[in-house]
Structure formats: structure tokens, C-alpha cells
Coordinates of C-alpha atoms in Angstrom, one line a residue:
M8 CA -6.7 -3.7 3.2
E9 CA -5.2 -6.9 4.5
L10 CA -2.8 -8.4 1.9
Q11 CA -2.8 -11.9 2.8
G12 CA -4.3 -13.8 -0.2
K13 CA -5.0 -10.7 -2.3
V14 CA -4.0 -10.6 -6.0
A15 CA -2.0 -7.6 -7.5
L16 CA -1.0 -6.8 -11.0
V17 CA 2.0 -4.5 -11.4
T18 CA 3.3 -3.1 -14.7
G19 CA 7.1 -2.3 -15.2
A20 CA 7.5 -4.9 -12.4
V21 CA 10.9 -6.6 -13.0
Q22 CA 13.4 -3.9 -12.0
G23 CA 13.4 -0.5 -10.2
I24 CA 10.5 0.8 -8.5
G25 CA 8.1 -1.9 -9.8
K26 CA 10.2 -4.7 -8.6
A27 CA 10.3 -3.2 -5.2
I28 CA 6.6 -2.8 -5.1
A29 CA 6.1 -6.3 -6.3
E30 CA 8.3 -7.7 -3.5
I31 CA 6.6 -5.7 -0.8
L32 CA 3.4 -7.2 -1.8
L33 CA 4.8 -10.6 -1.8
K34 CA 6.4 -10.1 1.6
N35 CA 3.0 -9.1 3.0
G36 CA 1.3 -12.2 1.6
A37 CA -0.1 -11.1 -1.8
K38 CA 0.0 -13.0 -5.1
V39 CA 1.5 -10.9 -7.9
S40 CA 1.3 -10.7 -11.7
L41 CA 4.6 -9.2 -13.0
L42 CA 4.0 -7.4 -16.3
D43 CA 7.1 -6.1 -18.1
I44 CA 8.6 -5.8 -21.7
N45 CA 12.0 -6.9 -20.7
V46 CA 11.7 -10.6 -20.9
P47 CA 15.3 -11.6 -19.9
T48 CA 15.2 -9.5 -16.7
G49 CA 11.6 -10.6 -16.1
E50 CA 12.6 -14.3 -16.2
V51 CA 15.5 -13.5 -13.8
T52 CA 13.3 -11.6 -11.4
K53 CA 10.6 -14.4 -11.6
A54 CA 13.1 -17.1 -10.7
A55 CA 14.5 -15.1 -7.8
F56 CA 11.0 -14.3 -6.4
E57 CA 9.8 -18.0 -6.8
Q58 CA 12.6 -19.2 -4.7
I59 CA 11.6 -16.9 -1.7
Y60 CA 7.9 -16.6 -2.1
G61 CA 6.8 -19.8 -4.1
A62 CA 6.1 -20.3 -7.7
E63 CA 2.3 -20.5 -7.0
N64 CA 2.3 -16.9 -5.9
I65 CA 4.0 -15.4 -8.8
L66 CA 3.0 -14.9 -12.7
F67 CA 5.4 -13.1 -15.2
L68 CA 3.6 -11.9 -18.3
P69 CA 5.8 -10.2 -21.0
C70 CA 3.8 -7.1 -21.9
D71 CA 4.2 -3.9 -24.0
V72 CA 1.9 -1.7 -22.1
T73 CA 1.4 0.5 -25.3
S74 CA -0.4 -2.5 -26.9
E75 CA -3.9 -2.4 -25.7
N76 CA -4.4 -6.1 -26.7
Q77 CA -1.5 -7.3 -24.8
L78 CA -2.6 -5.4 -21.7
K79 CA -6.1 -6.8 -21.9
D80 CA -4.6 -10.2 -22.4
C81 CA -2.4 -9.9 -19.2
F82 CA -5.4 -8.8 -17.1
C83 CA -7.3 -11.9 -18.4
K84 CA -4.3 -14.3 -17.8
T85 CA -3.9 -12.9 -14.2
L86 CA -7.6 -13.6 -13.4
E87 CA -7.2 -17.1 -15.1
K88 CA -4.4 -18.0 -12.6
F89 CA -5.4 -16.4 -9.5
Q90 CA -9.2 -16.2 -9.8
R91 CA -9.4 -12.6 -8.4
L92 CA -7.8 -9.2 -8.6
D93 CA -7.6 -6.7 -5.8
I94 CA -4.7 -4.4 -6.5
V95 CA -3.4 -2.7 -9.7
C96 CA -0.2 -0.7 -9.8
N97 CA 0.4 1.3 -13.1
N98 CA 4.1 1.9 -12.8
A99 CA 5.7 1.3 -16.2
G100 CA 7.4 4.5 -17.4
I101 CA 10.1 5.8 -19.6
S102 CA 11.9 8.9 -20.5
D103 CA 12.4 9.3 -24.3
R104 CA 12.9 12.9 -25.5
E105 CA 13.6 11.8 -29.2
N106 CA 10.4 9.9 -29.4
W107 CA 8.2 12.0 -27.2
E108 CA 5.0 10.4 -28.4
K109 CA 6.2 7.1 -27.1
C110 CA 6.8 8.8 -23.8
L111 CA 3.3 9.8 -23.5
S112 CA 2.0 6.5 -24.7
V113 CA 3.9 4.5 -22.0
N114 CA 3.7 7.1 -19.2
L115 CA 0.0 8.4 -19.6
V116 CA -2.0 6.5 -22.2
S117 CA -1.1 3.0 -20.7
V118 CA -1.9 4.2 -17.2
I119 CA -5.3 5.4 -18.3
K120 CA -6.0 2.1 -20.1
G121 CA -4.6 0.0 -17.2
T122 CA -6.8 2.0 -14.8
Y123 CA -10.0 1.4 -16.8
L124 CA -9.1 -2.3 -17.1
G125 CA -8.5 -2.5 -13.4
I126 CA -11.9 -0.9 -12.6
Q127 CA -13.6 -3.2 -15.2
H128 CA -12.4 -6.3 -13.5
M129 CA -12.7 -5.1 -9.9
S130 CA -16.0 -3.1 -10.1
K131 CA -18.7 -4.3 -7.8
E132 CA -21.1 -3.3 -10.5
T133 CA -19.9 -6.2 -12.7
G134 CA -19.5 -8.8 -9.8
G135 CA -16.0 -7.8 -8.6
K136 CA -15.1 -7.3 -4.9
G137 CA -13.7 -3.7 -5.5
G138 CA -10.1 -3.0 -4.8
V139 CA -7.5 -0.3 -5.1
I140 CA -5.4 1.3 -8.0
V141 CA -2.3 3.1 -7.4
N142 CA -0.9 5.1 -10.3
I143 CA 2.9 6.0 -10.1
A144 CA 3.4 9.5 -11.1
S145 CA 6.4 11.6 -10.1
M146 CA 7.4 15.0 -8.4
A147 CA 7.9 16.1 -12.1
G148 CA 4.1 15.8 -12.2
L149 CA 3.9 18.6 -9.6
I150 CA 6.8 20.9 -10.4
P151 CA 8.5 22.1 -13.6
F152 CA 11.1 19.7 -14.9
Y153 CA 13.7 21.2 -17.1
L154 CA 15.4 17.9 -18.3
D155 CA 12.3 16.5 -20.0
P156 CA 9.3 18.6 -20.4
V157 CA 7.2 15.9 -22.2
Y158 CA 8.1 13.5 -19.4
A159 CA 6.7 16.2 -17.0
A160 CA 3.6 16.4 -18.9
S161 CA 2.9 12.7 -18.9
K162 CA 3.2 12.8 -15.1
Y163 CA 1.0 15.8 -14.7
G164 CA -1.5 14.0 -16.7
V165 CA -1.3 10.9 -14.4
V166 CA -2.0 13.1 -11.3
G167 CA -4.8 14.9 -13.0
F168 CA -6.5 11.8 -14.4
T169 CA -6.2 9.7 -11.2
T170 CA -7.3 12.4 -8.7
S171 CA -10.2 13.4 -11.0
L172 CA -11.5 9.9 -11.7
S173 CA -11.3 9.2 -7.9
L174 CA -14.1 11.6 -7.2
T175 CA -16.7 9.2 -8.5
C176 CA -14.9 5.6 -8.8
L177 CA -15.2 4.5 -5.2
E178 CA -18.9 5.2 -4.9
K179 CA -19.7 3.8 -8.2
H180 CA -17.3 0.8 -8.4
G181 CA -15.9 0.2 -4.9
V182 CA -12.5 0.9 -6.3
R183 CA -10.1 3.4 -4.6
L184 CA -7.7 5.4 -6.8
Q185 CA -4.4 6.7 -5.4
V186 CA -1.3 8.5 -6.9
L187 CA 2.2 8.3 -5.7
C188 CA 4.8 10.9 -6.7
P189 CA 8.4 9.9 -6.1
G190 CA 11.2 12.3 -6.3
F191 CA 14.6 11.2 -7.5
V192 CA 15.0 7.5 -7.0
D193 CA 18.0 5.3 -7.7
T194 CA 16.8 3.5 -10.7
P195 CA 18.1 2.8 -14.4
L196 CA 15.8 5.7 -15.5
L197 CA 17.5 8.1 -13.1
R198 CA 21.0 6.9 -14.2
G199 CA 20.0 7.6 -17.8
L200 CA 19.3 11.3 -16.8
K201 CA 22.4 11.6 -14.8
S202 CA 24.4 10.8 -17.9
E203 CA 23.4 14.1 -19.7
K204 CA 26.3 15.5 -21.5
A205 CA 25.6 19.3 -21.4
S206 CA 27.3 20.7 -18.4
E207 CA 24.4 23.1 -17.5
Q208 CA 22.0 20.1 -17.4
K209 CA 24.3 18.2 -15.1
E210 CA 24.5 21.2 -12.8
W211 CA 20.8 21.6 -12.7
F212 CA 20.4 18.0 -12.0
K213 CA 22.8 18.1 -9.1
K214 CA 20.9 21.1 -7.6
M215 CA 17.6 19.2 -8.0
V216 CA 19.0 16.1 -6.1
A217 CA 20.3 18.1 -3.5
R218 CA 17.0 19.8 -3.0
F219 CA 14.8 16.7 -3.1
G220 CA 17.2 14.0 -1.9
L221 CA 17.9 10.7 -3.5
Q222 CA 15.7 7.8 -2.4
T223 CA 15.8 3.9 -2.7
T224 CA 13.1 1.8 -4.3
S225 CA 12.3 0.2 -1.2
Q226 CA 11.3 3.6 0.4
I227 CA 9.0 4.2 -2.6
A228 CA 7.5 0.7 -2.0
E229 CA 6.9 1.7 1.6
G230 CA 4.8 4.7 0.3
F231 CA 2.9 2.3 -2.1
L232 CA 2.1 0.0 0.8
Q233 CA 0.9 2.9 2.8
L234 CA -1.6 3.9 0.1
V235 CA -2.9 0.2 -0.4
M236 CA -3.4 -0.5 3.3
D237 CA -5.1 2.8 4.3
H238 CA -8.7 2.0 3.2
T239 CA -9.9 5.4 4.7
R240 CA -8.1 7.2 1.9
N241 CA -9.3 7.7 -1.6
G242 CA -7.9 10.1 -4.3
S243 CA -4.8 10.7 -2.2
L244 CA -1.6 12.2 -3.6
L245 CA 1.5 10.9 -1.7
K246 CA 4.7 12.7 -2.3
A247 CA 8.1 11.1 -1.6
S248 CA 10.1 14.2 -2.0
E249 CA 12.9 13.8 0.4
T250 CA 15.0 10.8 1.6
G251 CA 12.6 8.6 3.8
K252 CA 9.9 11.3 3.9
L253 CA 6.4 10.6 2.8
E254 CA 3.9 13.5 2.7
Y255 CA 0.4 13.8 1.5
E256 CA -0.5 16.7 -0.8
D257 CA -3.5 18.5 -0.1
L258 CA -5.7 18.7 -3.2
P259 CA -7.9 21.7 -3.8
A260 CA -11.5 21.3 -2.4
L261 CA -13.8 20.6 -5.3
V262 CA -17.7 20.8 -5.4
L263 CA -19.2 18.2 -7.5
P264 CA -22.4 18.7 -9.4
E265 CA -25.4 17.2 -7.8
N266 CA -25.8 14.8 -10.6
P267 CA -22.2 14.1 -12.0
K268 CA -23.7 11.6 -14.7
S269 CA -25.6 14.6 -16.4
T270 CA -22.5 16.7 -17.0

């Protein structure tokens, strides 16, 4: 997919991985709608991007992704401004062990809602031009994650949902679904995990970082760009498990029923 003139919507877009993804899209000629609950940081990021890439290419929309009405409204406002939608990145995510239901709502439920909204607006069945959706999961969605089991559950859910829906979405709607699984990335979320007080947790964290490496947000954005640009892939799971290393995970071969709609 050539990105010049394409329109992307990114959640959790004003810092960390989301900001890096938004910027790599802008650098490659796309227009980007930035969704984030953090309004002060959003305004700063918007102003910085406008100076480099032009105000006509950027839209910042305050959004709590756990609110279905807000999420729907942001999709509509994106289409109103840019008149099309080609790329959706469901990136917003948190770690919250005290309020684990919120963790699931942000990390999994909002990803499902954002995916269905993206399909709704890009589907060739409803007059769209097709497109691609990249959902951001985590290596914690592939291996046990001692520090936050509910966070792991949410990311396992993203992997399962995305790869499962991809089996029929491209043929029916013209929309490719991909999932990106970063390892440890230098973000505010990671710094929160590093501040664990228990010595045994700190030791485990150090061992995991030593095993999987510590990546930059720009390296994750490169993986995202790879998934978006390669139109030959659908339902791909791309791991960013070591510093600078991107590797596709082979999914089990599956046999679809002859008539999936009847199941």
C-alpha cells in the first residue's frame, strides 16, 4: 500500500508507540487522525506535527476509547475532515492491576470495537475502498507475563481476535487485519512497570528485559509500516522480540468450513 494521500486513524496516538506510528505515517505522506484521552499532551503533539507536516494533514480528537459513542464520533469526524479512511491502528493500552476490568476495556474491548468500526467504514460492501487494520498486542500476548496476568490476558485476546477475524475479513470486506507484538519498549507504560517495589518483581523484570531486549518506539513503528505496506500479507503476527529484530510468527494451519456463514 502506497501511503501518499492515504488517511489513518490511530488510538493512543500522542505519546509512546502511538506517536511513533503516527509520525512514520506522516513521514510517508499519509494524513493522520490522532485519538487520545490525554488532551494536554495531544495538543503539544498536534502542534509539533503541524509545524513539520502541515495542519491540513493532522487532526487531534480527544477520545476515551472505552466510550463507544466517543469512538464512533471520532471515526465520523475523521471521515468528515479527510473524506476517506484507509488505515486503522488500535494502539491505546494500559496496565492497571487495581482496576483490571478497565485494563480489559481499554486493551481488548476497545480494540474489538475499533476494528469493527474500521471495517464498517472501509468495507467494499458498503462503498469503502478497503484498507488495513493493525492491532497492537504484545509479546505478553504470546508468553506468560508474571507482572500483570490481566494485561497478558488482554493481549492474548487481541492476538486471538485479530488472527481469527482475518480469516474472512479480507475476502468479504477488502480489509486486511494484522497484529503487531512488541516486546519491551521504552515507553511511559514500561517505566511504570520498572518502578515495581518488590525486589523479586524487579529481578524478574531485569531477566525478561535481558532476554527480549529493550526497543525504541521508532523500531516498533518500522514494524507497523512493514505490516501496512505489504499487501501480500493478511492475518500476520509480527513479533518485535529483540532490539531491532522483526520476525513473523507462524500461525497454526487452519481449515475453514466450506460455508463459514453457516457455522
